[in-house]
C-alpha cells in the first residue's frame, strides 16, 4: 500500500485519478459491449465456438441419440428441452451449457463426445450440464466472460498502440520528422507497454477467480449427474475416458480461452 501511494504521489493525484478513470471507463465500455453481444443468450456463445444446431430431422444416428439423451435428462431435471449445438471440428470430449436463463439456454457438445462416449456416459455428461443450467452457473459464466473481455481489452489496446507506434517509427519520408516524433512515439510505446502489463495482470487474476469458481461448481454438477441418471458409472466412466483420451476435453477454437 505504501508503494502504491508513493507511485500515485509521484504521478500526482490528478494524473492518477485521470488514469484510473480512463482504465475503468475502458473496462466498463468493453464489458457493456460484450454483454450486449451475448444478449441473445446461449446460442451466441455456441455459435461463437463454431457450433451448429442439431435439427430434430437429422439423418445422423449419433445426432439423434444426442437429442434423445438431452430430452431424457431434461425430463429428469424438470426443465424445458434446450436447443442442442454440435461443434463438428472439435475432436476432444467436451460439452457445455450456456445462456442467461432457462428460456435462452442451450446445450453444446463436441464431435469427439459423440464419437467416443457410450450412451450411459453421454447421459452422465449431459446430466452434468443440466446441473449448470439449474444452478445458475450459465449466467455466472456469461458474466465472467464479459468481465474478462473488459480486462483483456486493456491489453489488446496496449498491443494496438505498440504496433501502431512501431510502424510509424519506421514510416515517414524525412529523417528529421522522425526525430521530432521520437519523443511522442516513446510516450505512446510506454503507454502501450503499461496497458499490456495491466491487461495481463488482470487476465491472470481473472483466470484464477474463474478457476476457483468453476472447480466447486463442477463437483456439484458431477453429484447432480448421478442424481439425474441414477447411475454413478455414467459420469464416472465419461471422466475416466476423458482422462485417457488423446485430445482430452480441450477445445481448439480460437475463442476457447475467452469462453
PDB file of N, CA, C and O in Angstrom, residues 62-114:
ATOM      1  N   UNK A  62     -25.932 -40.697 -34.582  1.00  0.00           N
ATOM      2  CA  UNK A  62     -25.270 -40.132 -33.401  1.00  0.00           C
ATOM      3  C   UNK A  62     -25.987 -38.870 -32.932  1.00  0.00           C
ATOM      4  O   UNK A  62     -26.180 -38.659 -31.724  1.00  0.00           O
ATOM      5  N   UNK A  63     -26.371 -38.026 -33.865  1.00  0.00           N
ATOM      6  CA  UNK A  63     -27.060 -36.789 -33.505  1.00  0.00           C
ATOM      7  C   UNK A  63     -28.447 -37.075 -32.943  1.00  0.00           C
ATOM      8  O   UNK A  63     -28.892 -36.410 -32.002  1.00  0.00           O
ATOM      9  N   UNK A  64     -29.130 -38.073 -33.498  1.00  0.00           N
ATOM     10  CA  UNK A  64     -30.446 -38.447 -32.959  1.00  0.00           C
ATOM     11  C   UNK A  64     -30.305 -38.988 -31.543  1.00  0.00           C
ATOM     12  O   UNK A  64     -31.136 -38.696 -30.674  1.00  0.00           O
ATOM     13  N   UNK A  65     -29.256 -39.771 -31.310  1.00  0.00           N
ATOM     14  CA  UNK A  65     -29.007 -40.272 -29.960  1.00  0.00           C
ATOM     15  C   UNK A  65     -28.763 -39.122 -28.985  1.00  0.00           C
ATOM     16  O   UNK A  65     -29.285 -39.126 -27.861  1.00  0.00           O
ATOM     17  N   UNK A  66     -27.985 -38.128 -29.414  1.00  0.00           N
ATOM     18  CA  UNK A  66     -27.716 -36.967 -28.566  1.00  0.00           C
ATOM     19  C   UNK A  66     -29.007 -36.239 -28.226  1.00  0.00           C
ATOM     20  O   UNK A  66     -29.244 -35.876 -27.064  1.00  0.00           O
ATOM     21  N   UNK A  67     -29.862 -36.029 -29.222  1.00  0.00           N
ATOM     22  CA  UNK A  67     -31.135 -35.348 -28.974  1.00  0.00           C
ATOM     23  C   UNK A  67     -32.006 -36.146 -28.007  1.00  0.00           C
ATOM     24  O   UNK A  67     -32.656 -35.576 -27.120  1.00  0.00           O
ATOM     25  N   UNK A  68     -32.035 -37.478 -28.172  1.00  0.00           N
ATOM     26  CA  UNK A  68     -32.834 -38.317 -27.276  1.00  0.00           C
ATOM     27  C   UNK A  68     -32.330 -38.245 -25.838  1.00  0.00           C
ATOM     28  O   UNK A  68     -33.120 -38.162 -24.885  1.00  0.00           O
ATOM     29  N   UNK A  69     -31.009 -38.263 -25.680  1.00  0.00           N
ATOM     30  CA  UNK A  69     -30.423 -38.187 -24.340  1.00  0.00           C
ATOM     31  C   UNK A  69     -30.731 -36.834 -23.703  1.00  0.00           C
ATOM     32  O   UNK A  69     -31.052 -36.757 -22.507  1.00  0.00           O
ATOM     33  N   UNK A  70     -30.644 -35.763 -24.472  1.00  0.00           N
ATOM     34  CA  UNK A  70     -30.954 -34.433 -23.942  1.00  0.00           C
ATOM     35  C   UNK A  70     -32.410 -34.368 -23.486  1.00  0.00           C
ATOM     36  O   UNK A  70     -32.723 -33.821 -22.419  1.00  0.00           O
ATOM     37  N   UNK A  71     -33.319 -34.948 -24.269  1.00  0.00           N
ATOM     38  CA  UNK A  71     -34.734 -34.961 -23.878  1.00  0.00           C
ATOM     39  C   UNK A  71     -34.934 -35.749 -22.584  1.00  0.00           C
ATOM     40  O   UNK A  71     -35.688 -35.329 -21.699  1.00  0.00           O
ATOM     41  N   UNK A  72     -34.243 -36.893 -22.451  1.00  0.00           N
ATOM     42  CA  UNK A  72     -34.365 -37.713 -21.246  1.00  0.00           C
ATOM     43  C   UNK A  72     -33.878 -36.959 -20.014  1.00  0.00           C
ATOM     44  O   UNK A  72     -34.528 -36.953 -18.961  1.00  0.00           O
ATOM     45  N   UNK A  73     -32.717 -36.305 -20.123  1.00  0.00           N
ATOM     46  CA  UNK A  73     -32.145 -35.611 -18.977  1.00  0.00           C
ATOM     47  C   UNK A  73     -32.928 -34.340 -18.646  1.00  0.00           C
ATOM     48  O   UNK A  73     -32.997 -33.933 -17.483  1.00  0.00           O
ATOM     49  N   UNK A  74     -33.522 -33.705 -19.659  1.00  0.00           N
ATOM     50  CA  UNK A  74     -34.370 -32.548 -19.386  1.00  0.00           C
ATOM     51  C   UNK A  74     -35.587 -32.971 -18.567  1.00  0.00           C
ATOM     52  O   UNK A  74     -36.006 -32.262 -17.636  1.00  0.00           O
ATOM     53  N   UNK A  75     -36.140 -34.128 -18.896  1.00  0.00           N
ATOM     54  CA  UNK A  75     -37.272 -34.656 -18.142  1.00  0.00           C
ATOM     55  C   UNK A  75     -36.860 -34.982 -16.712  1.00  0.00           C
ATOM     56  O   UNK A  75     -37.581 -34.677 -15.751  1.00  0.00           O
ATOM     57  N   UNK A  76     -35.683 -35.584 -16.549  1.00  0.00           N
ATOM     58  CA  UNK A  76     -35.202 -35.929 -15.214  1.00  0.00           C
ATOM     59  C   UNK A  76     -34.916 -34.687 -14.376  1.00  0.00           C
ATOM     60  O   UNK A  76     -35.144 -34.674 -13.164  1.00  0.00           O
ATOM     61  N   UNK A  77     -34.415 -33.627 -15.030  1.00  0.00           N
ATOM     62  CA  UNK A  77     -34.089 -32.399 -14.310  1.00  0.00           C
ATOM     63  C   UNK A  77     -35.303 -31.498 -14.125  1.00  0.00           C
ATOM     64  O   UNK A  77     -35.261 -30.554 -13.329  1.00  0.00           O
ATOM     65  N   UNK A  78     -36.369 -31.762 -14.870  1.00  0.00           N
ATOM     66  CA  UNK A  78     -37.578 -30.961 -14.760  1.00  0.00           C
ATOM     67  C   UNK A  78     -37.466 -29.597 -15.396  1.00  0.00           C
ATOM     68  O   UNK A  78     -38.026 -28.614 -14.888  1.00  0.00           O
ATOM     69  N   UNK A  79     -36.748 -29.513 -16.513  1.00  0.00           N
ATOM     70  CA  UNK A  79     -36.593 -28.236 -17.220  1.00  0.00           C
ATOM     71  C   UNK A  79     -36.963 -28.428 -18.687  1.00  0.00           C
ATOM     72  O   UNK A  79     -36.979 -29.561 -19.185  1.00  0.00           O
ATOM     73  N   UNK A  80     -37.277 -27.352 -19.407  1.00  0.00           N
ATOM     74  CA  UNK A  80     -37.590 -27.471 -20.837  1.00  0.00           C
ATOM     75  C   UNK A  80     -36.387 -28.009 -21.609  1.00  0.00           C
ATOM     76  O   UNK A  80     -35.231 -27.821 -21.218  1.00  0.00           O
ATOM     77  N   UNK A  81     -36.669 -28.674 -22.718  1.00  0.00           N
ATOM     78  CA  UNK A  81     -35.598 -29.212 -23.562  1.00  0.00           C
ATOM     79  C   UNK A  81     -34.905 -28.063 -24.296  1.00  0.00           C
ATOM     80  O   UNK A  81     -35.553 -27.343 -25.063  1.00  0.00           O
ATOM     81  N   UNK A  82     -33.617 -27.868 -24.077  1.00  0.00           N
ATOM     82  CA  UNK A  82     -32.926 -26.748 -24.732  1.00  0.00           C
ATOM     83  C   UNK A  82     -32.476 -27.116 -26.140  1.00  0.00           C
ATOM     84  O   UNK A  82     -32.338 -28.311 -26.465  1.00  0.00           O
ATOM     85  N   UNK A  83     -32.236 -26.135 -27.002  1.00  0.00           N
ATOM     86  CA  UNK A  83     -31.625 -26.417 -28.302  1.00  0.00           C
ATOM     87  C   UNK A  83     -30.236 -27.040 -28.105  1.00  0.00           C
ATOM     88  O   UNK A  83     -29.549 -26.743 -27.132  1.00  0.00           O
ATOM     89  N   UNK A  84     -29.855 -27.890 -29.051  1.00  0.00           N
ATOM     90  CA  UNK A  84     -28.575 -28.593 -28.960  1.00  0.00           C
ATOM     91  C   UNK A  84     -27.680 -28.148 -30.110  1.00  0.00           C
ATOM     92  O   UNK A  84     -28.114 -28.112 -31.266  1.00  0.00           O
ATOM     93  N   UNK A  85     -26.437 -27.815 -29.774  1.00  0.00           N
ATOM     94  CA  UNK A  85     -25.449 -27.407 -30.771  1.00  0.00           C
ATOM     95  C   UNK A  85     -24.289 -28.392 -30.762  1.00  0.00           C
ATOM     96  O   UNK A  85     -23.884 -28.875 -29.702  1.00  0.00           O
ATOM     97  N   UNK A  86     -23.767 -28.677 -31.947  1.00  0.00           N
ATOM     98  CA  UNK A  86     -22.633 -29.595 -32.093  1.00  0.00           C
ATOM     99  C   UNK A  86     -21.461 -28.846 -32.705  1.00  0.00           C
ATOM    100  O   UNK A  86     -21.627 -28.091 -33.675  1.00  0.00           O
ATOM    101  N   UNK A  87     -20.278 -29.051 -32.111  1.00  0.00           N
ATOM    102  CA  UNK A  87     -19.055 -28.453 -32.646  1.00  0.00           C
ATOM    103  C   UNK A  87     -18.351 -29.507 -33.500  1.00  0.00           C
ATOM    104  O   UNK A  87     -17.618 -30.355 -32.978  1.00  0.00           O
ATOM    105  N   UNK A  88     -18.564 -29.514 -34.819  1.00  0.00           N
ATOM    106  CA  UNK A  88     -18.108 -30.610 -35.677  1.00  0.00           C
ATOM    107  C   UNK A  88     -16.600 -30.708 -35.842  1.00  0.00           C
ATOM    108  O   UNK A  88     -16.097 -31.772 -36.205  1.00  0.00           O
ATOM    109  N   UNK A  89     -15.879 -29.641 -35.570  1.00  0.00           N
ATOM    110  CA  UNK A  89     -14.434 -29.660 -35.784  1.00  0.00           C
ATOM    111  C   UNK A  89     -13.636 -29.869 -34.499  1.00  0.00           C
ATOM    112  O   UNK A  89     -12.422 -29.685 -34.486  1.00  0.00           O
ATOM    113  N   UNK A  90     -14.313 -30.257 -33.420  1.00  0.00           N
ATOM    114  CA  UNK A  90     -13.632 -30.449 -32.140  1.00  0.00           C
ATOM    115  C   UNK A  90     -13.499 -31.936 -31.820  1.00  0.00           C
ATOM    116  O   UNK A  90     -14.481 -32.602 -31.516  1.00  0.00           O
ATOM    117  N   UNK A  91     -12.276 -32.486 -31.863  1.00  0.00           N
ATOM    118  CA  UNK A  91     -12.087 -33.914 -31.598  1.00  0.00           C
ATOM    119  C   UNK A  91     -12.072 -34.279 -30.119  1.00  0.00           C
ATOM    120  O   UNK A  91     -12.194 -35.447 -29.755  1.00  0.00           O
ATOM    121  N   UNK A  92     -11.897 -33.293 -29.244  1.00  0.00           N
ATOM    122  CA  UNK A  92     -11.903 -33.573 -27.812  1.00  0.00           C
ATOM    123  C   UNK A  92     -13.295 -33.897 -27.305  1.00  0.00           C
ATOM    124  O   UNK A  92     -14.302 -33.624 -27.970  1.00  0.00           O
ATOM    125  N   UNK A  93     -13.369 -34.491 -26.110  1.00  0.00           N
ATOM    126  CA  UNK A  93     -14.659 -34.823 -25.498  1.00  0.00           C
ATOM    127  C   UNK A  93     -15.058 -33.663 -24.607  1.00  0.00           C
ATOM    128  O   UNK A  93     -14.469 -33.441 -23.536  1.00  0.00           O
ATOM    129  N   UNK A  94     -16.045 -32.901 -25.037  1.00  0.00           N
ATOM    130  CA  UNK A  94     -16.390 -31.674 -24.319  1.00  0.00           C
ATOM    131  C   UNK A  94     -17.881 -31.382 -24.479  1.00  0.00           C
ATOM    132  O   UNK A  94     -18.479 -31.698 -25.500  1.00  0.00           O
ATOM    133  N   UNK A  95     -18.467 -30.787 -23.441  1.00  0.00           N
ATOM    134  CA  UNK A  95     -19.861 -30.333 -23.508  1.00  0.00           C
ATOM    135  C   UNK A  95     -19.989 -29.083 -22.657  1.00  0.00           C
ATOM    136  O   UNK A  95     -19.182 -28.844 -21.756  1.00  0.00           O
ATOM    137  N   UNK A  96     -20.989 -28.275 -22.931  1.00  0.00           N
ATOM    138  CA  UNK A  96     -21.194 -27.055 -22.159  1.00  0.00           C
ATOM    139  C   UNK A  96     -22.661 -26.661 -22.191  1.00  0.00           C
ATOM    140  O   UNK A  96     -23.397 -27.027 -23.105  1.00  0.00           O
ATOM    141  N   UNK A  97     -23.062 -25.928 -21.159  1.00  0.00           N
ATOM    142  CA  UNK A  97     -24.381 -25.300 -21.116  1.00  0.00           C
ATOM    143  C   UNK A  97     -24.157 -23.804 -21.095  1.00  0.00           C
ATOM    144  O   UNK A  97     -23.278 -23.311 -20.389  1.00  0.00           O
ATOM    145  N   UNK A  98     -24.943 -23.065 -21.865  1.00  0.00           N
ATOM    146  CA  UNK A  98     -24.757 -21.618 -21.948  1.00  0.00           C
ATOM    147  C   UNK A  98     -26.107 -20.930 -22.031  1.00  0.00           C
ATOM    148  O   UNK A  98     -27.066 -21.476 -22.586  1.00  0.00           O
ATOM    149  N   UNK A  99     -26.168 -19.724 -21.478  1.00  0.00           N
ATOM    150  CA  UNK A  99     -27.393 -18.949 -21.537  1.00  0.00           C
ATOM    151  C   UNK A  99     -27.523 -18.038 -20.341  1.00  0.00           C
ATOM    152  O   UNK A  99     -26.764 -18.132 -19.371  1.00  0.00           O
ATOM    153  N   UNK A 100     -28.498 -17.147 -20.402  1.00  0.00           N
ATOM    154  CA  UNK A 100     -28.765 -16.217 -19.315  1.00  0.00           C
ATOM    155  C   UNK A 100     -29.934 -16.672 -18.449  1.00  0.00           C
ATOM    156  O   UNK A 100     -30.074 -16.225 -17.320  1.00  0.00           O
ATOM    157  N   UNK A 101     -30.782 -17.554 -18.987  1.00  0.00           N
ATOM    158  CA  UNK A 101     -31.925 -18.066 -18.251  1.00  0.00           C
ATOM    159  C   UNK A 101     -32.370 -19.373 -18.903  1.00  0.00           C
ATOM    160  O   UNK A 101     -31.817 -19.800 -19.919  1.00  0.00           O
ATOM    161  N   UNK A 102     -33.387 -19.995 -18.319  1.00  0.00           N
ATOM    162  CA  UNK A 102     -33.913 -21.231 -18.896  1.00  0.00           C
ATOM    163  C   UNK A 102     -34.478 -21.001 -20.298  1.00  0.00           C
ATOM    164  O   UNK A 102     -34.444 -21.903 -21.140  1.00  0.00           O
ATOM    165  N   UNK A 103     -34.972 -19.790 -20.556  1.00  0.00           N
ATOM    166  CA  UNK A 103     -35.600 -19.508 -21.844  1.00  0.00           C
ATOM    167  C   UNK A 103     -34.596 -19.497 -22.996  1.00  0.00           C
ATOM    168  O   UNK A 103     -34.945 -19.867 -24.120  1.00  0.00           O
ATOM    169  N   UNK A 104     -33.371 -19.042 -22.753  1.00  0.00           N
ATOM    170  CA  UNK A 104     -32.383 -18.958 -23.828  1.00  0.00           C
ATOM    171  C   UNK A 104     -31.207 -19.907 -23.632  1.00  0.00           C
ATOM    172  O   UNK A 104     -30.160 -19.736 -24.233  1.00  0.00           O
ATOM    173  N   UNK A 105     -31.389 -20.915 -22.774  1.00  0.00           N
ATOM    174  CA  UNK A 105     -30.318 -21.876 -22.519  1.00  0.00           C
ATOM    175  C   UNK A 105     -30.136 -22.811 -23.715  1.00  0.00           C
ATOM    176  O   UNK A 105     -31.106 -23.171 -24.393  1.00  0.00           O
ATOM    177  N   UNK A 106     -28.895 -23.178 -23.970  1.00  0.00           N
ATOM    178  CA  UNK A 106     -28.580 -24.169 -24.995  1.00  0.00           C
ATOM    179  C   UNK A 106     -27.581 -25.154 -24.411  1.00  0.00           C
ATOM    180  O   UNK A 106     -26.884 -24.861 -23.435  1.00  0.00           O
ATOM    181  N   UNK A 107     -27.522 -26.306 -25.022  1.00  0.00           N
ATOM    182  CA  UNK A 107     -26.540 -27.313 -24.635  1.00  0.00           C
ATOM    183  C   UNK A 107     -25.665 -27.616 -25.845  1.00  0.00           C
ATOM    184  O   UNK A 107     -26.187 -27.877 -26.931  1.00  0.00           O
ATOM    185  N   UNK A 108     -24.358 -27.532 -25.663  1.00  0.00           N
ATOM    186  CA  UNK A 108     -23.419 -27.770 -26.753  1.00  0.00           C
ATOM    187  C   UNK A 108     -22.530 -28.954 -26.470  1.00  0.00           C
ATOM    188  O   UNK A 108     -22.261 -29.286 -25.317  1.00  0.00           O
ATOM    189  N   UNK A 109     -22.083 -29.597 -27.538  1.00  0.00           N
ATOM    190  CA  UNK A 109     -21.184 -30.741 -27.394  1.00  0.00           C
ATOM    191  C   UNK A 109     -20.215 -30.824 -28.551  1.00  0.00           C
ATOM    192  O   UNK A 109     -20.470 -30.267 -29.627  1.00  0.00           O
ATOM    193  N   UNK A 110     -19.115 -31.490 -28.320  1.00  0.00           N
ATOM    194  CA  UNK A 110     -18.104 -31.642 -29.361  1.00  0.00           C
ATOM    195  C   UNK A 110     -18.338 -32.909 -30.165  1.00  0.00           C
ATOM    196  O   UNK A 110     -19.019 -33.841 -29.721  1.00  0.00           O
ATOM    197  N   UNK A 111     -17.736 -32.945 -31.348  1.00  0.00           N
ATOM    198  CA  UNK A 111     -17.828 -34.133 -32.191  1.00  0.00           C
ATOM    199  C   UNK A 111     -17.163 -35.323 -31.509  1.00  0.00           C
ATOM    200  O   UNK A 111     -17.633 -36.455 -31.625  1.00  0.00           O
ATOM    201  N   UNK A 112     -16.079 -35.049 -30.779  1.00  0.00           N
ATOM    202  CA  UNK A 112     -15.387 -36.127 -30.069  1.00  0.00           C
ATOM    203  C   UNK A 112     -16.260 -36.800 -29.033  1.00  0.00           C
ATOM    204  O   UNK A 112     -16.186 -38.019 -28.846  1.00  0.00           O
ATOM    205  N   UNK A 113     -17.107 -36.024 -28.354  1.00  0.00           N
ATOM    206  CA  UNK A 113     -18.013 -36.613 -27.375  1.00  0.00           C
ATOM    207  C   UNK A 113     -18.988 -37.575 -28.024  1.00  0.00           C
ATOM    208  O   UNK A 113     -19.248 -38.675 -27.505  1.00  0.00           O
ATOM    209  N   UNK A 114     -19.534 -37.184 -29.167  1.00  0.00           N
ATOM    210  CA  UNK A 114     -20.460 -38.065 -29.877  1.00  0.00           C
ATOM    211  C   UNK A 114     -19.782 -39.304 -30.432  1.00  0.00           C
ATOM    212  O   UNK A 114     -20.399 -40.370 -30.527  1.00  0.00           O
TER     213      UNK A 114
END
